[in-house]
PDB file of C-alpha atoms in Angstrom:
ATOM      1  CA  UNK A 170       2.088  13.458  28.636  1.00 50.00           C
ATOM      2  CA  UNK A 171      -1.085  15.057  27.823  1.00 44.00           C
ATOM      3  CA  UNK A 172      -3.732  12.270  26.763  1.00 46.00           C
ATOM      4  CA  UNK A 173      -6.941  14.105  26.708  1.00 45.00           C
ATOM      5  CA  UNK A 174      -8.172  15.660  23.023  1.00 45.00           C
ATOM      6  CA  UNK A 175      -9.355  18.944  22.682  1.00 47.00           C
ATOM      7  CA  UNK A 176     -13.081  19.337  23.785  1.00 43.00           C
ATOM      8  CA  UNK A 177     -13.997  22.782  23.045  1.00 42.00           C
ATOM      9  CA  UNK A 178     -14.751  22.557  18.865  1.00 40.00           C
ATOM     10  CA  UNK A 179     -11.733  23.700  16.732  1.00 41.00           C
ATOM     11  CA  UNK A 180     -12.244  27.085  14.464  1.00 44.00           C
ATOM     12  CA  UNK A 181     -12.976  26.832  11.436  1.00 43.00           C
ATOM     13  CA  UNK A 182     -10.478  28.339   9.509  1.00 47.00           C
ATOM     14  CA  UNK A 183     -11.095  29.969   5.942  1.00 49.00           C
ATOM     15  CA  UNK A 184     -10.646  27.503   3.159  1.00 55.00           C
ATOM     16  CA  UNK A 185     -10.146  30.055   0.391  1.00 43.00           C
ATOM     17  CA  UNK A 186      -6.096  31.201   0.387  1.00 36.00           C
ATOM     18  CA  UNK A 187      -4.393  33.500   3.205  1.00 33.00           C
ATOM     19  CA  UNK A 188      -3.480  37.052   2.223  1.00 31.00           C
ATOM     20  CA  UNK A 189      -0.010  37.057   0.489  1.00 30.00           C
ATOM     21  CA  UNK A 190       1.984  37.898   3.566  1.00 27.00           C
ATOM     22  CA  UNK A 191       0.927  34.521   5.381  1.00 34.00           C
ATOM     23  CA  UNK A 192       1.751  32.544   2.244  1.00 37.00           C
ATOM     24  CA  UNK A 193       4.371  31.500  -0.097  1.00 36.00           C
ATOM     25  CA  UNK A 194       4.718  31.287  -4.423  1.00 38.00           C
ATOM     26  CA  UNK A 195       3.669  28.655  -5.758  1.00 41.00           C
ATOM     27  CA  UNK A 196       4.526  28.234  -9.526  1.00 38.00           C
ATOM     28  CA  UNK A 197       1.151  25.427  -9.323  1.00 46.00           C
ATOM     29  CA  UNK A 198      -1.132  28.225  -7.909  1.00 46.00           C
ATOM     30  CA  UNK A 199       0.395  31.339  -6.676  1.00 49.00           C
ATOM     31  CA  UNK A 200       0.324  31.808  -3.414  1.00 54.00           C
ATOM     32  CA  UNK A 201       0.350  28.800  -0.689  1.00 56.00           C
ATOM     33  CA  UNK A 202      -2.055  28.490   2.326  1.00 62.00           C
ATOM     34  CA  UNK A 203      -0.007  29.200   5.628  1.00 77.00           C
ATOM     35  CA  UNK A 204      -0.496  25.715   7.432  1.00 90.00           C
ATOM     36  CA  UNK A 205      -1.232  26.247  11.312  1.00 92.00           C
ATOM     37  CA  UNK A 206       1.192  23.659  11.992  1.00 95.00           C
ATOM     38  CA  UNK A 207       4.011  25.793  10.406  1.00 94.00           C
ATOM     39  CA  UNK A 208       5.456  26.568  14.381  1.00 95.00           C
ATOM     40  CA  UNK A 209       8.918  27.150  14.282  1.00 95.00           C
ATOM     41  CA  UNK A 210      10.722  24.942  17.278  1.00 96.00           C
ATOM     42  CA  UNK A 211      13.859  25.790  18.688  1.00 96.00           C
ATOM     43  CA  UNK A 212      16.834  23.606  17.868  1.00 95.00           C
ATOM     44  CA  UNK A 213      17.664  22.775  21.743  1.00 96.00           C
ATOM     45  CA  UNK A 214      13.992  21.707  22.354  1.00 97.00           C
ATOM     46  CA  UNK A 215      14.311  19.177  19.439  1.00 96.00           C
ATOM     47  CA  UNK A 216      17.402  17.879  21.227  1.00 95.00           C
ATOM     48  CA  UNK A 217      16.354  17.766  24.548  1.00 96.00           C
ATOM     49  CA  UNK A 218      13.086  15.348  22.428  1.00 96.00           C
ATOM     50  CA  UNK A 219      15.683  13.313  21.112  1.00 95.00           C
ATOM     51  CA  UNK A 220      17.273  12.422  24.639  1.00 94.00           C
ATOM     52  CA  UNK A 221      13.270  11.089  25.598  1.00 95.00           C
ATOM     53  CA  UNK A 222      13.259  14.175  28.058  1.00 96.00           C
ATOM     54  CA  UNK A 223       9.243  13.877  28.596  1.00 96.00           C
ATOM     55  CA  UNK A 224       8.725  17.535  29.297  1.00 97.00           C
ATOM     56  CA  UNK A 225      10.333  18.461  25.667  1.00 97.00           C
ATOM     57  CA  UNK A 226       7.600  15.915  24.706  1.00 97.00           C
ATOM     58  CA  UNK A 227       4.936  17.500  26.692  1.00 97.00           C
ATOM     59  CA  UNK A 228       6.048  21.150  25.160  1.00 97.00           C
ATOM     60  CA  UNK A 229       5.653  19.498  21.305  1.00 97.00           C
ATOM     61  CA  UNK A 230       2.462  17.921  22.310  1.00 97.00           C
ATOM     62  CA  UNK A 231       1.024  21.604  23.477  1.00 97.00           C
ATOM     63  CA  UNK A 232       2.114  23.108  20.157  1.00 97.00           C
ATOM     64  CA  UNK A 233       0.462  20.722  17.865  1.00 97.00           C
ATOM     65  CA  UNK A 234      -2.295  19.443  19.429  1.00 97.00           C
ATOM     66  CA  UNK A 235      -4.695  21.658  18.323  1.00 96.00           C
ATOM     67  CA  UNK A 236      -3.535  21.622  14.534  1.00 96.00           C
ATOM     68  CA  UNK A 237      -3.495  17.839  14.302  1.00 97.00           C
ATOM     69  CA  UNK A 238      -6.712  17.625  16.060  1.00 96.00           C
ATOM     70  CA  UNK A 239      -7.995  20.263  13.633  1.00 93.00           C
ATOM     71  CA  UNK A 240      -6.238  18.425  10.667  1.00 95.00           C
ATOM     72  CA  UNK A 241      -8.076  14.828  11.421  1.00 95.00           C
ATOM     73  CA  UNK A 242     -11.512  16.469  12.395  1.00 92.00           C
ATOM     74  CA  UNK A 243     -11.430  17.970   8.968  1.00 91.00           C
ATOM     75  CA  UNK A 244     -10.431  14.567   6.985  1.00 93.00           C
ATOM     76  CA  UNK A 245     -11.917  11.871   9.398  1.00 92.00           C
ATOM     77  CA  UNK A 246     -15.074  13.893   9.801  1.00 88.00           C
ATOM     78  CA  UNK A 247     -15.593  13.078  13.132  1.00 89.00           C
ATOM     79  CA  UNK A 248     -14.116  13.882  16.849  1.00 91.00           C
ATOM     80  CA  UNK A 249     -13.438  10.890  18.393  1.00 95.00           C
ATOM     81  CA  UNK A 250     -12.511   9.334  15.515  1.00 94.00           C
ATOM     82  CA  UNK A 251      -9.863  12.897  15.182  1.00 95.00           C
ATOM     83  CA  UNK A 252      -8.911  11.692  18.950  1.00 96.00           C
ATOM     84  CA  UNK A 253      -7.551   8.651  18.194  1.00 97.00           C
ATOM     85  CA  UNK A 254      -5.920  10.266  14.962  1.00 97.00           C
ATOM     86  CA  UNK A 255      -4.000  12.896  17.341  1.00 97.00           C
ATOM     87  CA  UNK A 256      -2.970  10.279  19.675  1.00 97.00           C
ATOM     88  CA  UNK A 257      -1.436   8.041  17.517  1.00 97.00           C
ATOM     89  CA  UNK A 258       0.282  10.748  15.908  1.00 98.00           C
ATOM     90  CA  UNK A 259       2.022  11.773  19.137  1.00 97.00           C
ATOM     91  CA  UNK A 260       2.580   8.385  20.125  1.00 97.00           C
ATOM     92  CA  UNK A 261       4.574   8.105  16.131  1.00 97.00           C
ATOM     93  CA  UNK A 262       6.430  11.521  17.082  1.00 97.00           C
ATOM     94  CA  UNK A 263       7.686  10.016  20.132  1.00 96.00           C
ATOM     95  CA  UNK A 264       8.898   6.679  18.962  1.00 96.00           C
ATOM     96  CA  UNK A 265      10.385   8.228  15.328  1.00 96.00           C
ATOM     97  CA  UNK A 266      11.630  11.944  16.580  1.00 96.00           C
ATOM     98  CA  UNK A 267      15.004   9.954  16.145  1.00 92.00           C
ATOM     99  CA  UNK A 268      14.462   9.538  12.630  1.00 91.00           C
ATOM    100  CA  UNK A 269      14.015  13.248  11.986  1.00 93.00           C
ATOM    101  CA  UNK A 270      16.898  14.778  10.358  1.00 87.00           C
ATOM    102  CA  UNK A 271      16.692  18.175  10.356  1.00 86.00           C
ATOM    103  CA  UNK A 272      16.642  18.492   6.491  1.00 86.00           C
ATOM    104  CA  UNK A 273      13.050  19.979   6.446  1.00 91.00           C
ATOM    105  CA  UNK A 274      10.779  22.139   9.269  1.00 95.00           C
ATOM    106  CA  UNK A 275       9.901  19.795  12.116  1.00 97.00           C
ATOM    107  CA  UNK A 276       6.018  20.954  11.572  1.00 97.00           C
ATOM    108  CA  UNK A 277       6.483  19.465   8.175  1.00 96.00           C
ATOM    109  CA  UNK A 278       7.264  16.341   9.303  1.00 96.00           C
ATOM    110  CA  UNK A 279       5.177  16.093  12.371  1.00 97.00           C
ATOM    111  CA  UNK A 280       1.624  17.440   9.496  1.00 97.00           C
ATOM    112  CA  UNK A 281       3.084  14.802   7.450  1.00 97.00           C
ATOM    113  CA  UNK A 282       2.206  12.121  10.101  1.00 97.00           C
ATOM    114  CA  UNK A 283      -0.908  13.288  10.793  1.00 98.00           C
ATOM    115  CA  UNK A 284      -1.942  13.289   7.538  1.00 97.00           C
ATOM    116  CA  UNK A 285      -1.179   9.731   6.990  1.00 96.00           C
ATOM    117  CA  UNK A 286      -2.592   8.318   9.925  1.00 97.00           C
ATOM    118  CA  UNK A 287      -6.012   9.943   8.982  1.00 96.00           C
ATOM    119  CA  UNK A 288      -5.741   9.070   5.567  1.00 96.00           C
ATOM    120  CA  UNK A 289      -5.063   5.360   6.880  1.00 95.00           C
ATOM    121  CA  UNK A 290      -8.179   5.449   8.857  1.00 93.00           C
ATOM    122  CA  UNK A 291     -10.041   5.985   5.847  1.00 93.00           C
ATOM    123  CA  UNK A 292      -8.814   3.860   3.914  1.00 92.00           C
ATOM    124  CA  UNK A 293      -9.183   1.259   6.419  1.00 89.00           C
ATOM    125  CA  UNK A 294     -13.107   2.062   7.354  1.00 85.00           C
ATOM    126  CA  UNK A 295     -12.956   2.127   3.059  1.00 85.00           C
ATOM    127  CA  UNK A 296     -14.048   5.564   3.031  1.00 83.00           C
ATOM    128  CA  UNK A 297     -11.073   6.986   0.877  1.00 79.00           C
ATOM    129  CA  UNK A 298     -13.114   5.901  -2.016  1.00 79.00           C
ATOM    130  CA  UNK A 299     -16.094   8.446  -0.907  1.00 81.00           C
ATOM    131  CA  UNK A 300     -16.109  11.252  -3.760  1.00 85.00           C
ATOM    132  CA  UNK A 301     -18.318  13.176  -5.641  1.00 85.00           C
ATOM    133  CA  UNK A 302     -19.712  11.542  -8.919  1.00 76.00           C
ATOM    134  CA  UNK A 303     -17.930  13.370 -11.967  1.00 61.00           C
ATOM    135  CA  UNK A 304     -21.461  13.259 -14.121  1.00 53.00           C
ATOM    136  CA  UNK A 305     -23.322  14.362 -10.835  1.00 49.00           C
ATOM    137  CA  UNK A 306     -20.866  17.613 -10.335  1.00 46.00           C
ATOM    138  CA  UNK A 307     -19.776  19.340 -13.309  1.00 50.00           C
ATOM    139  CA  UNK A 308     -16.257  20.875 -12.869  1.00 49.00           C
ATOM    140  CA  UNK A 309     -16.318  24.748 -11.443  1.00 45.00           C
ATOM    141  CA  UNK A 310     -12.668  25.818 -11.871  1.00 51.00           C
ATOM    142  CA  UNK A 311     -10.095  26.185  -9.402  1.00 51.00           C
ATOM    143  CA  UNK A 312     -11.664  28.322  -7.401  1.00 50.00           C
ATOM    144  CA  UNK A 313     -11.816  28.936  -3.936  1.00 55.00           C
ATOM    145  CA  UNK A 314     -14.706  27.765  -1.658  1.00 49.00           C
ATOM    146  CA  UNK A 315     -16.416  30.766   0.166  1.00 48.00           C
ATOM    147  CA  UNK A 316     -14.512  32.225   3.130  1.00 51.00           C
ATOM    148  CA  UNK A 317     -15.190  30.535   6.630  1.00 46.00           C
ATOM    149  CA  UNK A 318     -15.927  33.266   7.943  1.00 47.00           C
ATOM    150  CA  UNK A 319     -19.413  32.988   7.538  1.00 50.00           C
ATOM    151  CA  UNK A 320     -20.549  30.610  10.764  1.00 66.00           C
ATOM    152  CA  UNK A 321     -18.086  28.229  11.814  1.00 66.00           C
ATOM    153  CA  UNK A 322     -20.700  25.604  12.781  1.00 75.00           C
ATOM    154  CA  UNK A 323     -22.393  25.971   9.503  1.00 79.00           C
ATOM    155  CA  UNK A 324     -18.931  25.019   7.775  1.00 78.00           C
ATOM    156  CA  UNK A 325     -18.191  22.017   9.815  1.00 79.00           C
ATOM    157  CA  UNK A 326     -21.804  20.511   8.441  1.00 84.00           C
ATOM    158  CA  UNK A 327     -21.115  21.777   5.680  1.00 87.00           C
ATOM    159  CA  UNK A 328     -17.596  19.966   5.120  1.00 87.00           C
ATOM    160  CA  UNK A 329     -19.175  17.103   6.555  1.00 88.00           C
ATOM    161  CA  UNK A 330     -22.046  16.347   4.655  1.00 91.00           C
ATOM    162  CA  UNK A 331     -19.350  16.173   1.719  1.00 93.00           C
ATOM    163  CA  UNK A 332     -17.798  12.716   0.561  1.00 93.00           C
ATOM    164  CA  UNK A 333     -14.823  11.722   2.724  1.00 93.00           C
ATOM    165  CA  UNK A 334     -12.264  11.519  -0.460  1.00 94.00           C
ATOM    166  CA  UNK A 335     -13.510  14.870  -1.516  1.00 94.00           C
ATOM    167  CA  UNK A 336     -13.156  16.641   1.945  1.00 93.00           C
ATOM    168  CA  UNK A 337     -10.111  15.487   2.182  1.00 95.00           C
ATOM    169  CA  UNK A 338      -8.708  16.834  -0.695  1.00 95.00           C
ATOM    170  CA  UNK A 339     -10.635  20.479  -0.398  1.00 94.00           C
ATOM    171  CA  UNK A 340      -8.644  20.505   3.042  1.00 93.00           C
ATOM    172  CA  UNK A 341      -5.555  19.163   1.918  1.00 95.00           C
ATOM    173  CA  UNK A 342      -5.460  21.488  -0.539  1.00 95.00           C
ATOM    174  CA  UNK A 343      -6.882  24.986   0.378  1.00 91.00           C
ATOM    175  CA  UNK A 344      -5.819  24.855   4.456  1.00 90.00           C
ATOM    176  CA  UNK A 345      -2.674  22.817   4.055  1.00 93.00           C
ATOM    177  CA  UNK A 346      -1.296  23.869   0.718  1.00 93.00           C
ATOM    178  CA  UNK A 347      -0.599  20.390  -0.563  1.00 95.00           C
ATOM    179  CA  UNK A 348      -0.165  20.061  -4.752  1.00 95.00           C
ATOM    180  CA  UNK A 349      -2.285  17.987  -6.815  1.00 97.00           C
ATOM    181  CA  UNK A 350       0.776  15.285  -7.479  1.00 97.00           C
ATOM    182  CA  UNK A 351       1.046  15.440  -3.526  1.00 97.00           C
ATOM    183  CA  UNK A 352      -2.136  15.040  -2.618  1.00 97.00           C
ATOM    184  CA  UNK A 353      -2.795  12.099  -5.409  1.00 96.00           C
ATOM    185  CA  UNK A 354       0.364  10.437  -4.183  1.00 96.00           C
ATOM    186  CA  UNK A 355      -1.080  10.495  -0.657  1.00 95.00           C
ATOM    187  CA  UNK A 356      -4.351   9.504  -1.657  1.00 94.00           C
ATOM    188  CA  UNK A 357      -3.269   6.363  -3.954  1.00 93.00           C
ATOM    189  CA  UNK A 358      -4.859   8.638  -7.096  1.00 94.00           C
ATOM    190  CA  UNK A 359      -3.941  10.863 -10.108  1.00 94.00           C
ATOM    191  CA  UNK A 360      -3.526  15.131  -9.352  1.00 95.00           C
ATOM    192  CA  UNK A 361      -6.851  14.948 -12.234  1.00 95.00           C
ATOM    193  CA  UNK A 362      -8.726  12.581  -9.361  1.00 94.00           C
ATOM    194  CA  UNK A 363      -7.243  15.782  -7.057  1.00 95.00           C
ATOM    195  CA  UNK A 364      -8.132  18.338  -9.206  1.00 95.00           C
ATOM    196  CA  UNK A 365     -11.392  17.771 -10.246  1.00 94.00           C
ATOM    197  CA  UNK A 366     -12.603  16.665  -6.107  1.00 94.00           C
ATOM    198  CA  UNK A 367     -11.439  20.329  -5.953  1.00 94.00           C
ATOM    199  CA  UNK A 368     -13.311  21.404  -8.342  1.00 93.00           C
ATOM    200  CA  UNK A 369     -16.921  19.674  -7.883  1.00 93.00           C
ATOM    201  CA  UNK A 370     -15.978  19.621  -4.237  1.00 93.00           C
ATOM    202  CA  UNK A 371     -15.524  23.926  -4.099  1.00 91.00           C
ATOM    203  CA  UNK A 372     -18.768  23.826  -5.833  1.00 91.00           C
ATOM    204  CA  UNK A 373     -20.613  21.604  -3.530  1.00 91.00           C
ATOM    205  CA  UNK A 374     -19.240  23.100  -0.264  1.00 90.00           C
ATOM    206  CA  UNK A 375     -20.673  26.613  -1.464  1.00 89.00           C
ATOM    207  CA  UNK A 376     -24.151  25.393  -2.499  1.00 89.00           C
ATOM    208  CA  UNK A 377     -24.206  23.808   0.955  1.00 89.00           C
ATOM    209  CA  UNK A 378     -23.298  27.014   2.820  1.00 86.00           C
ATOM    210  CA  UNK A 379     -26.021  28.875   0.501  1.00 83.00           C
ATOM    211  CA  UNK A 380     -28.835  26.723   1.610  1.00 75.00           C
ATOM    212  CA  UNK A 381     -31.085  28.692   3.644  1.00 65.00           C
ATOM    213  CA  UNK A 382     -30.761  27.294   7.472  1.00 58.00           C
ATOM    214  CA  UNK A 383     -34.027  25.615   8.276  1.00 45.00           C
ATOM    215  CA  UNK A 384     -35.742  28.273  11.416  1.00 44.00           C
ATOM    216  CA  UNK A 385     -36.763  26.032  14.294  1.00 41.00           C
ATOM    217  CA  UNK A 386     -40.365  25.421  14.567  1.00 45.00           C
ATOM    218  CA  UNK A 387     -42.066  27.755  17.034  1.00 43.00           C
ATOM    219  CA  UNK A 388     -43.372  26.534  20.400  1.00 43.00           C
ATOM    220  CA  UNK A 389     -45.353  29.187  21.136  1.00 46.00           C
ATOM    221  CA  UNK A 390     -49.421  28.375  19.971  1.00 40.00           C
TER     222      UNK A 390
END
């Protein structure tokens, strides 16, 4: 199998919701983000998985590498911690693919991972605790952060410079479409700790993309 991470940076995807024909209803929110692990896979290549046949494994690991990478650079905040959070998700895939049943997507099951194992990271560096101060922030609706679109580098120190709690949540919920009562559950919280990270958290992330960059100092005399 596959054991080096991605090196070239991931792209930064647009936080605010996909266009109604990559999405879903949501009675919560109206439409759902489009997850980039949502990759159907065939039946038979689940199968041949099950029987440990290692290039099924090394098929799976192509898929989803970049989305889990993607999906722990985005909570953990930094790459080689996002490394380690990839790896030990495949290595969990590997050793529980028996324990998927079928009843829900396969991408579902494999994000769900991933999302735990960066959580746990947090929460054992005791960074899950990391959000924005509710007096500091005052609440700005549930709306979307400004479209990544922008510059891609710009949102990455952007989403960085923002508490780990609250990043996670932002991503949880705008890229990955997770509810409030799904992302407090995963997150040890209430859906109001969820909502109003969201909240502060959409209004943080645009006054950081706002900022006027800072022009490099000239060298000429």
């Amino acid at each position: 199998m596959v054991t080096e991470p991605p090196h070239a940076a991931p792209p930064a995807p647009c936080l605010a919701p996909v266009p109604a024909r990559n999405a879903v209803a949501s009675p919560e929110s109206g439409p759902v983000p489009r997850s980039s692990f949502a990759i159907e896979v065939p039946d038979v290549l689940l199968a041949r998985a099950r029987r440990g046949e290692r290039a099924a494994f090394e098929q799976l690991y192509r898929w989803f590498e970049r989305p889990a990478f993607t999906l722990a650079l985005r909570i953990c905040g930094d790459r080689e911690e996002a490394s380690e959070v990839l790896q030990d998700t495949m290595l969990k895939m590997i050793d529980r693919i028996g324990e998927f049943r079928g009843s829900s997507p396969f991408w579902g099951w494999l994000r769900q991972i991933a999302v735990n194992e960066a959580l746990m990271r947090l929460r054992r560096r005791r960074r899950l605790g990391e959000a924005l101060d509710i007096d500091a922030h005052e609440p700005a609706g549930e709306q979307p952060p400004p479209s990544a679109a922008a510059d891609a580098a710009q949102l990455q120190r952007a989403l960085a410079a923002l508490p780990a709690a609250t990043r996670s949540v932002l991503w949880l919920y705008h890229a990955e479409g997770y509810t409030h009562e799904e992302i407090g559950a995963l997150m040890q919280r209430t859906p109001s700790f969820s909502k109003s990270q969201l909240a502060r958290g959409s209004r943080r992330l645009r006054e950081l993309l706002d900022a006027p960059a800072v022009a490099p100092e000239s060298t000429h005399a």
